[in-house]
Amino acid sequence: MARPLRIQYEGAHYHVICRGDDRKAIFQDGRDREEIISILSDSLKIYSVNLYCYVLMGNHFHLFLNTPLGNLSEFMRQFNITYTSYYNRRHGRVGHLYQGRYKSILVDKDTYAVMLSRYIHLNPIRTEEFQNAEVRERVQYLKKYPWSSLSGYIDGRKRSSFIDYSLVLSAYGGDNREGRKAYWKVICEDLTSGIEIKNKVLAKSILGNDAFISWVRDRFLGGDSREIPAIKKIAACKTKDDILRAIKVETGMDINKIISSEGTMRQMAMEMLYREGRLRGTEIGKIFRVDYSTVSQGRKRLRDKAKKDKALASLIDKIEKRLSI
C-alpha cells in the first residue's frame, strides 16, 4: 500500500477527514456524538491544537485545525484511539472503527481558510436526502444541525470554548454580531450556488495557491520522501508562474498579450497549464476569462494542429523540456 503524504511543521493547518471502516457508521446516537466532541475537546487541550471547524456525519467527520507544535500525528492518534476504545466498549465490539488512517490535507490558510470552513459546514445538506430539497428546507436543516461548529459561527450564544472563530470570521468583519450575520449570509448563498474544493486539492494532499505549493515543494520534497506517490505528483507539478515564464522564454511573447489574444499561442498556454500545472478547465478559464468549453475546445485544436505542424510540436517540446529542468 502506498504511503500517505504526511507533512508536519509548527503552525501547519489541515483539513482532516476520518471515515468508518467500510464506510460504516461511527456514531449510533447522540450519546456517541457527545462523547466524541468531549474527547475532541480534551485532545485539543492536551496537544495544544487549535480547532476552527468541525462537522460530524453518520459515517465520517471533518476537522479544520492548526498545530502550533507540529504534532498532528500525535494528536490524531490520541483522539482516534480514545474514541475507538469508548465506542467498542459501549457497543460490545472489537477491532478497527476507522477506514485506515485519517486523511489530512495541508491547507494554505491565507487563501483557503474561509472557503474550507464553508465547505465543511455545508456537509449536512450535501447528502442524497437533500439532493432535490428546496432551499428553504436545506437552510432550516443546516441552521438547526446540532453536530457542527456552524451554530457558534452564526449565534454568539451557542459558541463553544474549544473553537477558534476568529480566523474565519475576520474575513467577514470580525468575531462579532455583524461578522456572524455576514458569514451566515454567504453560507445561504452557497446553498444555491454550491461550493467545491476537491478539484483544488493537489495530489489529494495540498490545498493552496502557487506560492504555497512551491514553498511546500522546496522545503519538504527530498530524499526518501520522493518515493511517496503524492510527493512525486507535487514535485512534477509546475506552478502557473513557472509555466507562463517558460512559454515567454521560448516564444518571446509577453504573457499578458498571450492571455488576451486568440489563437495558437493562447491554446498552447491553456494546454501547458492543464498538462504541466494540473489546473482544471474551469481554473484555466478564469485566467483567460473564458468558459470551460472554450478551454477544452482550444486544447483539442492545439493537439490537432501539433500533429500536422512540426514547428509547433517542436515548440511545445522545448517548453516541456524547460519545465523539466
PDB file of C-alpha atoms in Angstrom:
ATOM      1  CA  MET A   1       0.000   0.000   0.000  1.00  0.00           C
ATOM      2  CA  ALA A   2       1.331   3.447  -0.965  1.00  0.00           C
ATOM      3  CA  ARG A   3       2.473   5.565   1.927  1.00  0.00           C
ATOM      4  CA  PRO A   4       0.358   8.688   2.512  1.00  0.00           C
ATOM      5  CA  LEU A   5       1.904  12.115   2.406  1.00  0.00           C
ATOM      6  CA  ARG A   6       2.354  13.418   5.973  1.00  0.00           C
ATOM      7  CA  ILE A   7       3.869  16.867   6.197  1.00  0.00           C
ATOM      8  CA  GLN A   8       4.129  18.232   9.730  1.00  0.00           C
ATOM      9  CA  TYR A   9       5.598  21.504  10.895  1.00  0.00           C
ATOM     10  CA  GLU A  10       4.909  24.075  13.580  1.00  0.00           C
ATOM     11  CA  GLY A  11       1.893  26.200  12.681  1.00  0.00           C
ATOM     12  CA  ALA A  12       0.581  23.938   9.908  1.00  0.00           C
ATOM     13  CA  HIS A  13      -3.136  23.947   9.042  1.00  0.00           C
ATOM     14  CA  TYR A  14      -5.030  20.845   7.957  1.00  0.00           C
ATOM     15  CA  HIS A  15      -8.346  19.591   6.699  1.00  0.00           C
ATOM     16  CA  VAL A  16      -8.732  16.194   8.365  1.00  0.00           C
ATOM     17  CA  ILE A  17     -11.280  13.540   7.371  1.00  0.00           C
ATOM     18  CA  CYS A  18     -11.933  10.222   9.137  1.00  0.00           C
ATOM     19  CA  ARG A  19     -14.307   7.609   7.688  1.00  0.00           C
ATOM     20  CA  GLY A  20     -15.764   4.494   9.210  1.00  0.00           C
ATOM     21  CA  ASP A  21     -14.319   1.121   8.231  1.00  0.00           C
ATOM     22  CA  ASP A  22     -16.015   0.001   5.009  1.00  0.00           C
ATOM     23  CA  ARG A  23     -17.899   3.342   5.237  1.00  0.00           C
ATOM     24  CA  LYS A  24     -19.950   2.024   8.159  1.00  0.00           C
ATOM     25  CA  ALA A  25     -21.423   4.306  10.819  1.00  0.00           C
ATOM     26  CA  ILE A  26     -19.120   5.561  13.540  1.00  0.00           C
ATOM     27  CA  PHE A  27     -21.961   7.111  15.561  1.00  0.00           C
ATOM     28  CA  GLN A  28     -25.082   5.249  16.654  1.00  0.00           C
ATOM     29  CA  ASP A  29     -26.825   8.057  18.507  1.00  0.00           C
ATOM     30  CA  GLY A  30     -26.469  11.430  20.178  1.00  0.00           C
ATOM     31  CA  ARG A  31     -24.554   9.961  23.091  1.00  0.00           C
ATOM     32  CA  ASP A  32     -21.773   8.791  20.767  1.00  0.00           C
ATOM     33  CA  ARG A  33     -21.603  12.225  19.173  1.00  0.00           C
ATOM     34  CA  GLU A  34     -21.498  13.985  22.528  1.00  0.00           C
ATOM     35  CA  GLU A  35     -18.696  11.666  23.630  1.00  0.00           C
ATOM     36  CA  ILE A  36     -16.520  12.274  20.578  1.00  0.00           C
ATOM     37  CA  ILE A  37     -16.955  16.033  20.989  1.00  0.00           C
ATOM     38  CA  SER A  38     -15.862  15.713  24.626  1.00  0.00           C
ATOM     39  CA  ILE A  39     -12.835  13.619  23.625  1.00  0.00           C
ATOM     40  CA  LEU A  40     -12.026  16.095  20.864  1.00  0.00           C
ATOM     41  CA  SER A  41     -12.126  18.995  23.329  1.00  0.00           C
ATOM     42  CA  ASP A  42      -9.799  17.179  25.741  1.00  0.00           C
ATOM     43  CA  SER A  43      -7.377  16.157  22.992  1.00  0.00           C
ATOM     44  CA  LEU A  44      -7.158  19.728  21.719  1.00  0.00           C
ATOM     45  CA  LYS A  45      -6.048  20.873  25.168  1.00  0.00           C
ATOM     46  CA  ILE A  46      -3.556  18.041  25.665  1.00  0.00           C
ATOM     47  CA  TYR A  47      -1.781  18.661  22.344  1.00  0.00           C
ATOM     48  CA  SER A  48      -2.275  22.451  22.125  1.00  0.00           C
ATOM     49  CA  VAL A  49      -4.150  22.161  18.823  1.00  0.00           C
ATOM     50  CA  ASN A  50      -6.458  24.928  17.574  1.00  0.00           C
ATOM     51  CA  LEU A  51      -9.776  23.878  16.027  1.00  0.00           C
ATOM     52  CA  TYR A  52     -11.643  26.187  13.657  1.00  0.00           C
ATOM     53  CA  CYS A  53     -14.431  23.989  12.302  1.00  0.00           C
ATOM     54  CA  TYR A  54     -15.877  20.506  12.619  1.00  0.00           C
ATOM     55  CA  VAL A  55     -18.860  18.500  11.451  1.00  0.00           C
ATOM     56  CA  LEU A  56     -19.969  15.013  12.446  1.00  0.00           C
ATOM     57  CA  MET A  57     -21.782  12.973   9.817  1.00  0.00           C
ATOM     58  CA  GLY A  58     -23.093   9.413  10.075  1.00  0.00           C
ATOM     59  CA  ASN A  59     -20.004   7.548   8.959  1.00  0.00           C
ATOM     60  CA  HIS A  60     -17.324  10.236   8.946  1.00  0.00           C
ATOM     61  CA  PHE A  61     -16.265  13.601  10.305  1.00  0.00           C
ATOM     62  CA  HIS A  62     -14.341  16.658   9.139  1.00  0.00           C
ATOM     63  CA  LEU A  63     -11.975  18.910  11.103  1.00  0.00           C
ATOM     64  CA  PHE A  64     -10.199  22.127  10.142  1.00  0.00           C
ATOM     65  CA  LEU A  65      -7.368  22.676  12.591  1.00  0.00           C
ATOM     66  CA  ASN A  66      -3.968  24.188  13.262  1.00  0.00           C
ATOM     67  CA  THR A  67      -0.990  22.553  15.011  1.00  0.00           C
ATOM     68  CA  PRO A  68       1.271  25.200  16.612  1.00  0.00           C
ATOM     69  CA  LEU A  69       3.578  22.396  17.811  1.00  0.00           C
ATOM     70  CA  GLY A  70       3.641  20.450  14.536  1.00  0.00           C
ATOM     71  CA  ASN A  71       2.115  17.369  16.171  1.00  0.00           C
ATOM     72  CA  LEU A  72      -0.820  16.294  14.026  1.00  0.00           C
ATOM     73  CA  SER A  73       0.036  12.575  14.161  1.00  0.00           C
ATOM     74  CA  GLU A  74       0.256  12.508  17.942  1.00  0.00           C
ATOM     75  CA  PHE A  75      -2.970  14.456  18.317  1.00  0.00           C
ATOM     76  CA  MET A  76      -4.942  12.264  15.903  1.00  0.00           C
ATOM     77  CA  ARG A  77      -3.586   9.060  17.429  1.00  0.00           C
ATOM     78  CA  GLN A  78      -4.768  10.076  20.903  1.00  0.00           C
ATOM     79  CA  PHE A  79      -8.109  11.345  19.635  1.00  0.00           C
ATOM     80  CA  ASN A  80      -8.971   8.347  17.450  1.00  0.00           C
ATOM     81  CA  ILE A  81      -7.739   5.642  19.830  1.00  0.00           C
ATOM     82  CA  THR A  82      -9.678   7.160  22.733  1.00  0.00           C
ATOM     83  CA  TYR A  83     -12.928   7.332  20.791  1.00  0.00           C
ATOM     84  CA  THR A  84     -12.480   3.856  19.293  1.00  0.00           C
ATOM     85  CA  SER A  85     -11.958   2.401  22.775  1.00  0.00           C
ATOM     86  CA  TYR A  86     -15.109   4.121  24.033  1.00  0.00           C
ATOM     87  CA  TYR A  87     -17.159   3.042  21.003  1.00  0.00           C
ATOM     88  CA  ASN A  88     -16.046  -0.584  21.184  1.00  0.00           C
ATOM     89  CA  ARG A  89     -16.780  -0.817  24.920  1.00  0.00           C
ATOM     90  CA  ARG A  90     -20.199   0.734  24.631  1.00  0.00           C
ATOM     91  CA  HIS A  91     -21.314  -1.272  21.602  1.00  0.00           C
ATOM     92  CA  GLY A  92     -19.677  -4.596  22.504  1.00  0.00           C
ATOM     93  CA  ARG A  93     -17.340  -4.810  19.548  1.00  0.00           C
ATOM     94  CA  VAL A  94     -13.622  -5.183  18.842  1.00  0.00           C
ATOM     95  CA  GLY A  95     -11.258  -4.156  16.080  1.00  0.00           C
ATOM     96  CA  HIS A  96     -10.873  -1.126  13.869  1.00  0.00           C
ATOM     97  CA  LEU A  97     -13.507   1.577  13.745  1.00  0.00           C
ATOM     98  CA  TYR A  98     -11.995   3.726  11.020  1.00  0.00           C
ATOM     99  CA  GLN A  99     -11.155   3.044   7.393  1.00  0.00           C
ATOM    100  CA  GLY A 100      -7.382   3.024   7.601  1.00  0.00           C
ATOM    101  CA  ARG A 101      -5.612   6.124   8.849  1.00  0.00           C
ATOM    102  CA  TYR A 102      -7.147   9.555   8.776  1.00  0.00           C
ATOM    103  CA  LYS A 103      -6.826  11.665   5.647  1.00  0.00           C
ATOM    104  CA  SER A 104      -5.095  15.010   6.095  1.00  0.00           C
ATOM    105  CA  ILE A 105      -4.819  17.806   3.551  1.00  0.00           C
ATOM    106  CA  LEU A 106      -2.272  20.540   4.186  1.00  0.00           C
ATOM    107  CA  VAL A 107      -4.056  23.897   3.851  1.00  0.00           C
ATOM    108  CA  ASP A 108      -2.887  27.345   2.827  1.00  0.00           C
ATOM    109  CA  LYS A 109      -4.955  29.244   5.395  1.00  0.00           C
ATOM    110  CA  ASP A 110      -4.400  32.652   3.800  1.00  0.00           C
ATOM    111  CA  THR A 111      -6.090  31.513   0.589  1.00  0.00           C
ATOM    112  CA  TYR A 112      -8.498  28.753   1.575  1.00  0.00           C
ATOM    113  CA  ALA A 113      -9.460  29.028   5.278  1.00  0.00           C
ATOM    114  CA  VAL A 114     -12.775  30.743   4.571  1.00  0.00           C
ATOM    115  CA  MET A 115     -13.761  28.508   1.658  1.00  0.00           C
ATOM    116  CA  LEU A 116     -12.834  25.358   3.575  1.00  0.00           C
ATOM    117  CA  SER A 117     -14.890  26.381   6.608  1.00  0.00           C
ATOM    118  CA  ARG A 118     -17.960  26.883   4.435  1.00  0.00           C
ATOM    119  CA  TYR A 119     -17.380  23.586   2.635  1.00  0.00           C
ATOM    120  CA  ILE A 120     -17.191  21.748   5.970  1.00  0.00           C
ATOM    121  CA  HIS A 121     -20.278  23.456   7.369  1.00  0.00           C
ATOM    122  CA  LEU A 122     -22.330  22.585   4.276  1.00  0.00           C
ATOM    123  CA  ASN A 123     -21.735  18.835   4.657  1.00  0.00           C
ATOM    124  CA  PRO A 124     -25.035  18.044   6.458  1.00  0.00           C
ATOM    125  CA  ILE A 125     -27.068  19.015   3.389  1.00  0.00           C
ATOM    126  CA  ARG A 126     -24.616  17.583   0.865  1.00  0.00           C
ATOM    127  CA  THR A 127     -26.362  14.210   1.030  1.00  0.00           C
ATOM    128  CA  GLU A 128     -28.717  12.185  -1.123  1.00  0.00           C
ATOM    129  CA  GLU A 129     -31.571  13.082   1.218  1.00  0.00           C
ATOM    130  CA  PHE A 130     -31.286  16.773   0.352  1.00  0.00           C
ATOM    131  CA  GLN A 131     -30.316  16.416  -3.286  1.00  0.00           C
ATOM    132  CA  ASN A 132     -33.713  17.624  -4.524  1.00  0.00           C
ATOM    133  CA  ALA A 133     -34.829  19.518  -1.429  1.00  0.00           C
ATOM    134  CA  GLU A 134     -35.929  23.150  -1.659  1.00  0.00           C
ATOM    135  CA  VAL A 135     -33.516  25.833  -0.499  1.00  0.00           C
ATOM    136  CA  ARG A 136     -35.736  26.784   2.466  1.00  0.00           C
ATOM    137  CA  GLU A 137     -35.720  23.201   3.729  1.00  0.00           C
ATOM    138  CA  ARG A 138     -31.939  22.973   3.445  1.00  0.00           C
ATOM    139  CA  VAL A 139     -31.465  26.300   5.200  1.00  0.00           C
ATOM    140  CA  GLN A 140     -33.656  25.248   8.126  1.00  0.00           C
ATOM    141  CA  TYR A 141     -31.972  21.876   8.465  1.00  0.00           C
ATOM    142  CA  LEU A 142     -28.468  23.316   8.306  1.00  0.00           C
ATOM    143  CA  LYS A 143     -29.238  26.031  10.850  1.00  0.00           C
ATOM    144  CA  LYS A 144     -30.591  23.503  13.354  1.00  0.00           C
ATOM    145  CA  TYR A 145     -27.986  20.782  12.757  1.00  0.00           C
ATOM    146  CA  PRO A 146     -26.534  20.152  16.242  1.00  0.00           C
ATOM    147  CA  TRP A 147     -23.331  18.247  15.374  1.00  0.00           C
ATOM    148  CA  SER A 148     -21.349  21.020  13.756  1.00  0.00           C
ATOM    149  CA  SER A 149     -19.421  24.152  14.696  1.00  0.00           C
ATOM    150  CA  LEU A 150     -21.696  26.239  12.454  1.00  0.00           C
ATOM    151  CA  SER A 151     -24.127  27.143  15.243  1.00  0.00           C
ATOM    152  CA  GLY A 152     -21.391  29.070  17.088  1.00  0.00           C
ATOM    153  CA  TYR A 153     -20.486  30.925  13.912  1.00  0.00           C
ATOM    154  CA  ILE A 154     -23.977  32.303  13.426  1.00  0.00           C
ATOM    155  CA  ASP A 155     -25.203  32.618  17.020  1.00  0.00           C
ATOM    156  CA  GLY A 156     -22.920  34.024  19.702  1.00  0.00           C
ATOM    157  CA  ARG A 157     -24.950  32.306  22.423  1.00  0.00           C
ATOM    158  CA  LYS A 158     -24.012  28.897  21.015  1.00  0.00           C
ATOM    159  CA  ARG A 159     -20.261  29.376  20.885  1.00  0.00           C
ATOM    160  CA  SER A 160     -18.049  26.515  22.089  1.00  0.00           C
ATOM    161  CA  SER A 161     -14.992  27.257  24.206  1.00  0.00           C
ATOM    162  CA  PHE A 162     -12.795  24.861  22.189  1.00  0.00           C
ATOM    163  CA  ILE A 163     -13.486  26.522  18.815  1.00  0.00           C
ATOM    164  CA  ASP A 164     -11.421  29.434  17.492  1.00  0.00           C
ATOM    165  CA  TYR A 165     -13.853  31.537  15.429  1.00  0.00           C
ATOM    166  CA  SER A 166     -11.557  34.487  14.802  1.00  0.00           C
ATOM    167  CA  LEU A 167      -9.607  33.196  11.779  1.00  0.00           C
ATOM    168  CA  VAL A 168     -12.666  32.634   9.597  1.00  0.00           C
ATOM    169  CA  LEU A 169     -14.830  35.499  10.858  1.00  0.00           C
ATOM    170  CA  SER A 170     -12.023  38.018  10.350  1.00  0.00           C
ATOM    171  CA  ALA A 171     -12.892  37.818   6.639  1.00  0.00           C
ATOM    172  CA  TYR A 172     -16.475  38.920   7.405  1.00  0.00           C
ATOM    173  CA  GLY A 173     -15.866  41.862   9.688  1.00  0.00           C
ATOM    174  CA  GLY A 174     -14.694  40.085  12.823  1.00  0.00           C
ATOM    175  CA  ASP A 175     -15.900  37.832  15.605  1.00  0.00           C
ATOM    176  CA  ASN A 176     -18.968  39.907  16.373  1.00  0.00           C
ATOM    177  CA  ARG A 177     -22.648  40.112  15.558  1.00  0.00           C
ATOM    178  CA  GLU A 178     -22.111  41.695  12.144  1.00  0.00           C
ATOM    179  CA  GLY A 179     -19.393  39.198  11.241  1.00  0.00           C
ATOM    180  CA  ARG A 180     -21.612  36.240  12.154  1.00  0.00           C
ATOM    181  CA  LYS A 181     -24.506  37.700  10.191  1.00  0.00           C
ATOM    182  CA  ALA A 182     -22.322  38.182   7.106  1.00  0.00           C
ATOM    183  CA  TYR A 183     -20.945  34.641   7.382  1.00  0.00           C
ATOM    184  CA  TRP A 184     -24.431  33.116   7.544  1.00  0.00           C
ATOM    185  CA  LYS A 185     -25.484  35.176   4.524  1.00  0.00           C
ATOM    186  CA  VAL A 186     -22.654  33.694   2.447  1.00  0.00           C
ATOM    187  CA  ILE A 187     -23.469  30.175   3.696  1.00  0.00           C
ATOM    188  CA  CYS A 188     -27.045  30.660   2.479  1.00  0.00           C
ATOM    189  CA  GLU A 189     -25.744  31.832  -0.903  1.00  0.00           C
ATOM    190  CA  ASP A 190     -23.562  28.716  -1.084  1.00  0.00           C
ATOM    191  CA  LEU A 191     -26.691  26.586  -0.729  1.00  0.00           C
ATOM    192  CA  THR A 192     -27.813  27.698  -4.182  1.00  0.00           C
ATOM    193  CA  SER A 193     -24.501  28.398  -5.940  1.00  0.00           C
ATOM    194  CA  GLY A 194     -22.599  25.459  -4.423  1.00  0.00           C
ATOM    195  CA  ILE A 195     -19.008  25.299  -3.242  1.00  0.00           C
ATOM    196  CA  GLU A 196     -16.364  22.713  -4.095  1.00  0.00           C
ATOM    197  CA  ILE A 197     -12.756  22.268  -3.016  1.00  0.00           C
ATOM    198  CA  LYS A 198     -11.908  18.722  -4.138  1.00  0.00           C
ATOM    199  CA  ASN A 199     -10.819  19.878  -7.579  1.00  0.00           C
ATOM    200  CA  LYS A 200      -8.471  22.404  -5.980  1.00  0.00           C
ATOM    201  CA  VAL A 201      -6.525  19.835  -3.923  1.00  0.00           C
ATOM    202  CA  LEU A 202      -3.183  18.882  -5.458  1.00  0.00           C
ATOM    203  CA  ALA A 203      -2.313  15.168  -5.324  1.00  0.00           C
ATOM    204  CA  LYS A 204      -5.045  14.705  -2.683  1.00  0.00           C
ATOM    205  CA  SER A 205      -2.612  16.326  -0.256  1.00  0.00           C
ATOM    206  CA  ILE A 206      -2.309  20.126  -0.559  1.00  0.00           C
ATOM    207  CA  LEU A 207      -4.888  22.889  -0.789  1.00  0.00           C
ATOM    208  CA  GLY A 208      -3.082  26.098  -1.640  1.00  0.00           C
ATOM    209  CA  ASN A 209      -2.071  28.669  -4.217  1.00  0.00           C
ATOM    210  CA  ASP A 210       1.022  28.521  -6.422  1.00  0.00           C
ATOM    211  CA  ALA A 211       3.297  30.206  -3.897  1.00  0.00           C
ATOM    212  CA  PHE A 212       2.244  27.862  -1.099  1.00  0.00           C
ATOM    213  CA  ILE A 213       2.693  24.754  -3.249  1.00  0.00           C
ATOM    214  CA  SER A 214       6.149  25.956  -4.312  1.00  0.00           C
ATOM    215  CA  TRP A 215       7.113  26.568  -0.689  1.00  0.00           C
ATOM    216  CA  VAL A 216       5.974  23.077   0.351  1.00  0.00           C
ATOM    217  CA  ARG A 217       7.754  21.500  -2.596  1.00  0.00           C
ATOM    218  CA  ASP A 218      11.021  23.324  -1.920  1.00  0.00           C
ATOM    219  CA  ARG A 219      11.006  22.719   1.817  1.00  0.00           C
ATOM    220  CA  PHE A 220       9.716  19.157   2.122  1.00  0.00           C
ATOM    221  CA  LEU A 221      10.474  17.269  -1.082  1.00  0.00           C
ATOM    222  CA  GLY A 222      13.694  15.385  -0.980  1.00  0.00           C
ATOM    223  CA  GLY A 223      15.410  12.144  -0.003  1.00  0.00           C
ATOM    224  CA  ASP A 224      13.200   9.136   0.661  1.00  0.00           C
ATOM    225  CA  SER A 225      10.078  11.277   0.603  1.00  0.00           C
ATOM    226  CA  ARG A 226      10.187  11.248  -3.185  1.00  0.00           C
ATOM    227  CA  GLU A 227       9.097   7.603  -3.092  1.00  0.00           C
ATOM    228  CA  ILE A 228       5.672   8.682  -1.838  1.00  0.00           C
ATOM    229  CA  PRO A 229       3.306   8.857  -4.859  1.00  0.00           C
ATOM    230  CA  ALA A 230       1.687  12.108  -3.736  1.00  0.00           C
ATOM    231  CA  ILE A 231       5.069  13.819  -3.470  1.00  0.00           C
ATOM    232  CA  LYS A 232       6.059  12.610  -6.922  1.00  0.00           C
ATOM    233  CA  LYS A 233       2.934  14.314  -8.270  1.00  0.00           C
ATOM    234  CA  ILE A 234       3.661  17.513  -6.384  1.00  0.00           C
ATOM    235  CA  ALA A 235       7.294  17.528  -7.495  1.00  0.00           C
ATOM    236  CA  ALA A 236       6.233  17.056 -11.108  1.00  0.00           C
ATOM    237  CA  CYS A 237       3.590  19.755 -10.927  1.00  0.00           C
ATOM    238  CA  LYS A 238       4.639  23.235 -12.016  1.00  0.00           C
ATOM    239  CA  THR A 239       3.056  26.461 -10.834  1.00  0.00           C
ATOM    240  CA  LYS A 240       1.171  28.791 -13.133  1.00  0.00           C
ATOM    241  CA  ASP A 241       4.050  31.275 -12.989  1.00  0.00           C
ATOM    242  CA  ASP A 242       6.602  28.549 -13.855  1.00  0.00           C
ATOM    243  CA  ILE A 243       4.617  27.611 -16.950  1.00  0.00           C
ATOM    244  CA  LEU A 244       3.889  31.128 -18.197  1.00  0.00           C
ATOM    245  CA  ARG A 245       7.528  32.088 -17.669  1.00  0.00           C
ATOM    246  CA  ALA A 246       8.716  29.108 -19.752  1.00  0.00           C
ATOM    247  CA  ILE A 247       6.285  29.990 -22.538  1.00  0.00           C
ATOM    248  CA  LYS A 248       7.539  33.586 -22.539  1.00  0.00           C
ATOM    249  CA  VAL A 249      11.182  32.472 -22.762  1.00  0.00           C
ATOM    250  CA  GLU A 250      10.567  30.065 -25.649  1.00  0.00           C
ATOM    251  CA  THR A 251       8.177  32.274 -27.654  1.00  0.00           C
ATOM    252  CA  GLY A 252       9.453  35.736 -26.803  1.00  0.00           C
ATOM    253  CA  MET A 253       5.866  36.871 -26.364  1.00  0.00           C
ATOM    254  CA  ASP A 254       4.550  38.930 -23.476  1.00  0.00           C
ATOM    255  CA  ILE A 255       2.349  36.815 -21.225  1.00  0.00           C
ATOM    256  CA  ASN A 256      -0.405  39.411 -20.935  1.00  0.00           C
ATOM    257  CA  LYS A 257      -0.530  39.546 -24.719  1.00  0.00           C
ATOM    258  CA  ILE A 258      -0.864  35.755 -24.924  1.00  0.00           C
ATOM    259  CA  ILE A 259      -3.654  35.748 -22.333  1.00  0.00           C
ATOM    260  CA  SER A 260      -5.631  38.466 -24.096  1.00  0.00           C
ATOM    261  CA  SER A 261      -5.076  37.119 -27.619  1.00  0.00           C
ATOM    262  CA  GLU A 262      -6.789  34.343 -29.513  1.00  0.00           C
ATOM    263  CA  GLY A 263      -5.306  31.502 -31.498  1.00  0.00           C
ATOM    264  CA  THR A 264      -2.419  29.065 -31.241  1.00  0.00           C
ATOM    265  CA  MET A 265      -0.319  30.754 -28.546  1.00  0.00           C
ATOM    266  CA  ARG A 266      -3.265  31.044 -26.172  1.00  0.00           C
ATOM    267  CA  GLN A 267      -4.279  27.450 -26.889  1.00  0.00           C
ATOM    268  CA  MET A 268      -0.739  26.306 -26.128  1.00  0.00           C
ATOM    269  CA  ALA A 269      -0.732  28.178 -22.815  1.00  0.00           C
ATOM    270  CA  MET A 270      -4.032  26.516 -21.913  1.00  0.00           C
ATOM    271  CA  GLU A 271      -2.649  23.087 -22.757  1.00  0.00           C
ATOM    272  CA  MET A 272       0.543  23.606 -20.752  1.00  0.00           C
ATOM    273  CA  LEU A 273      -1.385  24.825 -17.708  1.00  0.00           C
ATOM    274  CA  TYR A 274      -3.572  21.739 -17.905  1.00  0.00           C
ATOM    275  CA  ARG A 275      -0.824  19.223 -18.662  1.00  0.00           C
ATOM    276  CA  GLU A 276       2.062  20.563 -16.570  1.00  0.00           C
ATOM    277  CA  GLY A 277       0.225  22.570 -13.918  1.00  0.00           C
ATOM    278  CA  ARG A 278      -2.629  20.120 -13.303  1.00  0.00           C
ATOM    279  CA  LEU A 279      -5.105  23.013 -13.436  1.00  0.00           C
ATOM    280  CA  ARG A 280      -8.740  22.203 -14.168  1.00  0.00           C
ATOM    281  CA  GLY A 281     -10.523  23.623 -17.195  1.00  0.00           C
ATOM    282  CA  THR A 282     -12.573  25.979 -15.034  1.00  0.00           C
ATOM    283  CA  GLU A 283      -9.425  27.330 -13.338  1.00  0.00           C
ATOM    284  CA  ILE A 284      -7.722  27.888 -16.684  1.00  0.00           C
ATOM    285  CA  GLY A 285     -10.864  29.587 -17.953  1.00  0.00           C
ATOM    286  CA  LYS A 286     -10.657  32.166 -15.157  1.00  0.00           C
ATOM    287  CA  ILE A 287      -7.101  33.052 -16.172  1.00  0.00           C
ATOM    288  CA  PHE A 288      -8.104  33.628 -19.801  1.00  0.00           C
ATOM    289  CA  ARG A 289     -11.586  34.978 -18.987  1.00  0.00           C
ATOM    290  CA  VAL A 290     -13.349  32.286 -20.984  1.00  0.00           C
ATOM    291  CA  ASP A 291     -15.633  29.405 -20.086  1.00  0.00           C
ATOM    292  CA  TYR A 292     -14.684  25.757 -19.601  1.00  0.00           C
ATOM    293  CA  SER A 293     -15.851  24.687 -23.075  1.00  0.00           C
ATOM    294  CA  THR A 294     -13.593  27.263 -24.758  1.00  0.00           C
ATOM    295  CA  VAL A 295     -10.605  25.869 -22.864  1.00  0.00           C
ATOM    296  CA  SER A 296     -11.488  22.302 -23.815  1.00  0.00           C
ATOM    297  CA  GLN A 297     -12.005  23.171 -27.475  1.00  0.00           C
ATOM    298  CA  GLY A 298      -8.820  25.240 -27.601  1.00  0.00           C
ATOM    299  CA  ARG A 299      -6.712  22.421 -26.182  1.00  0.00           C
ATOM    300  CA  LYS A 300      -8.159  19.952 -28.672  1.00  0.00           C
ATOM    301  CA  ARG A 301      -7.469  22.283 -31.601  1.00  0.00           C
ATOM    302  CA  LEU A 302      -3.889  22.716 -30.432  1.00  0.00           C
ATOM    303  CA  ARG A 303      -3.329  18.955 -30.299  1.00  0.00           C
ATOM    304  CA  ASP A 304      -4.764  18.591 -33.795  1.00  0.00           C
ATOM    305  CA  LYS A 305      -2.509  21.375 -35.109  1.00  0.00           C
ATOM    306  CA  ALA A 306       0.597  19.905 -33.458  1.00  0.00           C
ATOM    307  CA  LYS A 307       0.072  16.619 -35.313  1.00  0.00           C
ATOM    308  CA  LYS A 308       0.451  18.446 -38.629  1.00  0.00           C
ATOM    309  CA  ASP A 309       2.779  21.322 -37.696  1.00  0.00           C
ATOM    310  CA  LYS A 310       6.303  20.129 -36.833  1.00  0.00           C
ATOM    311  CA  ALA A 311       7.441  23.598 -35.769  1.00  0.00           C
ATOM    312  CA  LEU A 312       4.565  23.852 -33.276  1.00  0.00           C
ATOM    313  CA  ALA A 313       5.232  20.363 -31.953  1.00  0.00           C
ATOM    314  CA  SER A 314       8.902  21.283 -31.530  1.00  0.00           C
ATOM    315  CA  LEU A 315       7.986  24.466 -29.620  1.00  0.00           C
ATOM    316  CA  ILE A 316       5.750  22.513 -27.245  1.00  0.00           C
ATOM    317  CA  ASP A 317       8.572  20.027 -26.699  1.00  0.00           C
ATOM    318  CA  LYS A 318      11.018  22.842 -25.868  1.00  0.00           C
ATOM    319  CA  ILE A 319       8.633  24.315 -23.302  1.00  0.00           C
ATOM    320  CA  GLU A 320       8.147  20.907 -21.662  1.00  0.00           C
ATOM    321  CA  LYS A 321      11.919  20.343 -21.514  1.00  0.00           C
ATOM    322  CA  ARG A 322      12.463  23.775 -19.953  1.00  0.00           C
ATOM    323  CA  LEU A 323       9.850  22.978 -17.309  1.00  0.00           C
ATOM    324  CA  SER A 324      11.574  19.668 -16.527  1.00  0.00           C
ATOM    325  CA  ILE A 325      14.866  21.365 -15.627  1.00  0.00           C
TER     326      ILE A 325
END
